[in-house]
mmCIF file of C-alpha atoms in Angstrom:
data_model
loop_
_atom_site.group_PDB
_atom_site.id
_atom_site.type_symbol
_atom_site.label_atom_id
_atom_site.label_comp_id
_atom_site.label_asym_id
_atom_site.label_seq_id
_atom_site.Cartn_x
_atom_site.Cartn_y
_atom_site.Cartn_z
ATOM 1 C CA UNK A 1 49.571 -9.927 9.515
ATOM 2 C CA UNK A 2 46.049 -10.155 8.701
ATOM 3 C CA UNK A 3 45.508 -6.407 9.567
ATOM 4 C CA UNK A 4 48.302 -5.633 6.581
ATOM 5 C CA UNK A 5 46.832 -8.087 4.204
ATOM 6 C CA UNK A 6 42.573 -7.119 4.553
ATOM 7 C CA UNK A 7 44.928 -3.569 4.522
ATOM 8 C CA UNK A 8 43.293 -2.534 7.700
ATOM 9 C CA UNK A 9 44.570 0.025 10.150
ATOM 10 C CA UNK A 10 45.926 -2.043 13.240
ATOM 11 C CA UNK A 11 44.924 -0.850 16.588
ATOM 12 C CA UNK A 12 47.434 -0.974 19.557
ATOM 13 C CA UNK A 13 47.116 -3.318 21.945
ATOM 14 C CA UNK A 14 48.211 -3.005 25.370
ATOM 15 C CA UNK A 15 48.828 -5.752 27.777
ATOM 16 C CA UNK A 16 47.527 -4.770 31.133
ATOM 17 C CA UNK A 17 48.743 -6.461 34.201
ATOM 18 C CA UNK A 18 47.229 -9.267 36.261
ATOM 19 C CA UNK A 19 44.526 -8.258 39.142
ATOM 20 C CA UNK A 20 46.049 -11.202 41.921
ATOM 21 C CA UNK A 21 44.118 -12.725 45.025
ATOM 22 C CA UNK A 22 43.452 -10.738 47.710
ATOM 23 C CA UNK A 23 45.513 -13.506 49.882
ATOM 24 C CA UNK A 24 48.670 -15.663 48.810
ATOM 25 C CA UNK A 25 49.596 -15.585 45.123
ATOM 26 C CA UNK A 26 48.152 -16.487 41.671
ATOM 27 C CA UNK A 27 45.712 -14.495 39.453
ATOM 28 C CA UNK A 28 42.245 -13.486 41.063
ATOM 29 C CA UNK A 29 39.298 -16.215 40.126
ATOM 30 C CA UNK A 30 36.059 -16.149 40.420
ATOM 31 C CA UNK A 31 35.832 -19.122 43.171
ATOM 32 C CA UNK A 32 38.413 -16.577 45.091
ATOM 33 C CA UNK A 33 34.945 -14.003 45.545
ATOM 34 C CA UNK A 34 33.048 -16.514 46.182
ATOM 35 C CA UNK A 35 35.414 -18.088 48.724
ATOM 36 C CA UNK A 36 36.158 -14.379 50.249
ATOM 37 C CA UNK A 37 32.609 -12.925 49.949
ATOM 38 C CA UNK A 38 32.827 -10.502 47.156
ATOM 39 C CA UNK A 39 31.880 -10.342 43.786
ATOM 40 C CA UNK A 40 33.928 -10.849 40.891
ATOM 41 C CA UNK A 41 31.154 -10.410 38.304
ATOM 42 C CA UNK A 42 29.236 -6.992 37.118
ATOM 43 C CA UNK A 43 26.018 -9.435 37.177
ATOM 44 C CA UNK A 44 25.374 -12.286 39.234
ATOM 45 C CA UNK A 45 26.195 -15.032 36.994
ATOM 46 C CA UNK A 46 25.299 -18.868 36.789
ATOM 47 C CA UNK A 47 27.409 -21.778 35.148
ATOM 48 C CA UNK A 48 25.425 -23.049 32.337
ATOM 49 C CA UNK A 49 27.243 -26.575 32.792
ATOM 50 C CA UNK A 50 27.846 -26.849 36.611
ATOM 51 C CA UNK A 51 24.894 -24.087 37.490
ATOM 52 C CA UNK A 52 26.963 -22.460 40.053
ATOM 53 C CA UNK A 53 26.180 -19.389 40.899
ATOM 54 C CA UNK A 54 28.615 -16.209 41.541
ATOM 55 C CA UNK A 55 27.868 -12.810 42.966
ATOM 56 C CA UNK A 56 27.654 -9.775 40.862
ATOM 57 C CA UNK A 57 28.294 -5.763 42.060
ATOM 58 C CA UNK A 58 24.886 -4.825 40.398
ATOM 59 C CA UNK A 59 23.075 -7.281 43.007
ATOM 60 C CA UNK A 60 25.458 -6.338 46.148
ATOM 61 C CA UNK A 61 24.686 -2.629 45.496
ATOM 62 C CA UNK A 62 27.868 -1.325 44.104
ATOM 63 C CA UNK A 63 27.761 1.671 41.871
ATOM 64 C CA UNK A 64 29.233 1.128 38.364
ATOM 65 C CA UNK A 65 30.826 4.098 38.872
ATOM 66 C CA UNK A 66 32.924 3.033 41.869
ATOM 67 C CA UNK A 67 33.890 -0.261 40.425
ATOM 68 C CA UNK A 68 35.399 1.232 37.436
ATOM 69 C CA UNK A 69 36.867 3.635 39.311
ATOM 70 C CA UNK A 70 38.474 0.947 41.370
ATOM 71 C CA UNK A 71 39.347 -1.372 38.690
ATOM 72 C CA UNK A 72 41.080 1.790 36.726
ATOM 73 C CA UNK A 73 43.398 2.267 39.601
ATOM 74 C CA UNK A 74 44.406 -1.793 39.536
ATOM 75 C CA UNK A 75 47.906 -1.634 38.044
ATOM 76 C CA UNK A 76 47.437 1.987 37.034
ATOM 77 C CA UNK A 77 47.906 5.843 38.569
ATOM 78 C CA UNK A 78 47.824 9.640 37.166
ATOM 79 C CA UNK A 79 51.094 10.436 38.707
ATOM 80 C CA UNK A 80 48.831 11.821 41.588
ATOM 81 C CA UNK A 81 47.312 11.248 44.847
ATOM 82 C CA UNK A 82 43.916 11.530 43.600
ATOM 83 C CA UNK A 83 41.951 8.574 43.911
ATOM 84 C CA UNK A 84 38.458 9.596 42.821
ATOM 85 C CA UNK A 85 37.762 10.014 38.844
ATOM 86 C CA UNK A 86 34.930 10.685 37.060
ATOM 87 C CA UNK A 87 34.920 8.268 34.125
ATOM 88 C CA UNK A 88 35.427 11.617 31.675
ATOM 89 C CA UNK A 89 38.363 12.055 34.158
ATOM 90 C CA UNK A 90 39.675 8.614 33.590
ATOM 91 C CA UNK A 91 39.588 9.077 29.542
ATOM 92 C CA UNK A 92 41.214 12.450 29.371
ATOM 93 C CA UNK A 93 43.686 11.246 32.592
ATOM 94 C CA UNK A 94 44.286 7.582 31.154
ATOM 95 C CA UNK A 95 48.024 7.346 29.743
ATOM 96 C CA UNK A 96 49.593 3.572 29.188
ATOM 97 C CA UNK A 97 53.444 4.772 30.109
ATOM 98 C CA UNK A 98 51.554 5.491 33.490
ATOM 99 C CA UNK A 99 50.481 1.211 33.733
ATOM 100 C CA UNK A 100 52.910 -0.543 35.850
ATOM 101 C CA UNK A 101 54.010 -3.827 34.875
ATOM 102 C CA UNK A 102 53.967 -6.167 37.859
ATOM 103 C CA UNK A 103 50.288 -7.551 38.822
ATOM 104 C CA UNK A 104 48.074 -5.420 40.716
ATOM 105 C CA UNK A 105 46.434 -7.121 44.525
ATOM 106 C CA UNK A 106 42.555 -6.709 44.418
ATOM 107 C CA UNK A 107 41.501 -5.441 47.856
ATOM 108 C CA UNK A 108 37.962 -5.612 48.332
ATOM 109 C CA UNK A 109 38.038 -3.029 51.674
ATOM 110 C CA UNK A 110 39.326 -0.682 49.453
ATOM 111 C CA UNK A 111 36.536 -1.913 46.913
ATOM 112 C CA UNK A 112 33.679 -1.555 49.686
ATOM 113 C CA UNK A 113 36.078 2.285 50.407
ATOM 114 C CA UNK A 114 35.192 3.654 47.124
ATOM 115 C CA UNK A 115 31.343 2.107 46.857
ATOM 116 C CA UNK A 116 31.497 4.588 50.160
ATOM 117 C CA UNK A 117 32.784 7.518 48.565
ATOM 118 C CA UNK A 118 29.899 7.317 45.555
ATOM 119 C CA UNK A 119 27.376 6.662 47.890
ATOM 120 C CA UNK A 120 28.042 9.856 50.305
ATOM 121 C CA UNK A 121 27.601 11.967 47.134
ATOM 122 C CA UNK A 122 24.466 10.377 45.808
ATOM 123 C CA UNK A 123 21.582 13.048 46.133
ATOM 124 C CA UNK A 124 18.905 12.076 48.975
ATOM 125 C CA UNK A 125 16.007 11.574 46.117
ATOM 126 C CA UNK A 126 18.366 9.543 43.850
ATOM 127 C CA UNK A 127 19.323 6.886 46.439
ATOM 128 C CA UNK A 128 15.338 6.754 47.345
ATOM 129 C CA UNK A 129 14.013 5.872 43.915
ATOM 130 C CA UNK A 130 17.543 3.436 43.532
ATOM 131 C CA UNK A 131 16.655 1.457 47.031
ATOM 132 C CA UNK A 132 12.794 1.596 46.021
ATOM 133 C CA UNK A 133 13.193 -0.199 42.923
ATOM 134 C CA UNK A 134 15.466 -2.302 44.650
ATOM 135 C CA UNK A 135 12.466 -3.166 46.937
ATOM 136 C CA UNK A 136 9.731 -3.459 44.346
ATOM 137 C CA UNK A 137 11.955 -6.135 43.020
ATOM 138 C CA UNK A 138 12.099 -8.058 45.555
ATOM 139 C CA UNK A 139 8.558 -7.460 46.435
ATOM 140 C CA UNK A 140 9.247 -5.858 49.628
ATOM 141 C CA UNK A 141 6.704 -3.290 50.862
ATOM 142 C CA UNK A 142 8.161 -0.127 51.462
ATOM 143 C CA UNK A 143 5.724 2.705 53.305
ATOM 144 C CA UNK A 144 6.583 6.696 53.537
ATOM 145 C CA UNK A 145 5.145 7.994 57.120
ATOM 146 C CA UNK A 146 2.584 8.865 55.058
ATOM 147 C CA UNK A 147 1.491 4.806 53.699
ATOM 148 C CA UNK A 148 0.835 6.598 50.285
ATOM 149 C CA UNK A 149 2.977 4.873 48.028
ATOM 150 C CA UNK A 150 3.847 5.259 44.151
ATOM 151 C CA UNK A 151 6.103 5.636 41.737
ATOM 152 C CA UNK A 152 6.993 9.524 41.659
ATOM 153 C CA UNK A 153 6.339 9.152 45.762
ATOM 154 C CA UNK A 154 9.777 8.821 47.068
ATOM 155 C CA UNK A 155 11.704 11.580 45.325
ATOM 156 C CA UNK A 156 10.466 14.341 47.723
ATOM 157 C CA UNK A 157 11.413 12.048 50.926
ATOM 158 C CA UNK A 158 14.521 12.456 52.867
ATOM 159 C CA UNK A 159 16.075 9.344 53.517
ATOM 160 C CA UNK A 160 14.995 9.008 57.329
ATOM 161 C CA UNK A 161 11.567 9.439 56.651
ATOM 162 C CA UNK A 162 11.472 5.636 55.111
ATOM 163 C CA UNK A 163 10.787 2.801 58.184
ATOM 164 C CA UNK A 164 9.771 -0.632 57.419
#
């Protein structure tokens, strides 16, 4: 009603079904990843009132591309057994007739699967400067065979030539 009377176009919503527990029944919750050992969060997140803390996929080395991926295929299929998209793929591919309606289990194997599958095509260089940073942050010391170490260093190194 508001939409008609500010005489704005109305957009169409979709209701998209449930992601459930992993185990038993009910809706997925954040204490069920913390409970399990996944993450439920992109980020790690805090509780500003109780200052709990839950896991994120950025900080357990996910790839935002495999998360969507999985979380696309939660309660929703191309009418095909392909299980790897692109994220172009899953805009041009995306249909709602093709959501089903019951609730959708989340399956964190199958999460951890297609984390996999991204990581096996990640070029050599790319993963280097990705776990470098990741080591800088944490102000771990990481040394090429060579102990020269800088920013630009790591994109000519194969991934076995890293020890610690």
């Amino acid at each position: 009603m508001l939409y008609e009377a500010f005489a704005w176009e109305a957009p169409k919503f979709a209701h998209l079904p449930l992601i459930l527990k992993p185990v038993g029944n009910g809706k997925l919750s954040k204490r069920d990843g913390d409970k399990l050992g996944f993450p439920v969060f992109p980020l790690d997140w805090t509780d500003p009132i109780s200052g709990e803390k839950s896991s994120g996929y950025r900080e357990k080395g996910f790839f935002s591309e495999a998360v969507i991926n999985f979380l696309a295929l939660l309660g929703w299929n191309d009418g095909t057994d392909q299980e790897l998209f692109s994220l172009e793929e899953l805009i041009e591919k995306f249909d709602l007739n093709r959501v089903h309606k019951s609730g959708a289990k989340f399956d964190p194997e199958k999460n951890k699967w297609f984390n996999h599958q991204y990581l096996t095509q990640q070029n050599d260089a790319d993963l280097a400067k990705t776990f470098a940073s990741y080591l800088l942050k944490r102000n771990r010391f990481l040394r090429c065979r060579n102990d020269k170490i800088g920013k630009n260093s790591f994109s000519n190194q194969r991934k076995s030539s890293f020890r610690f």
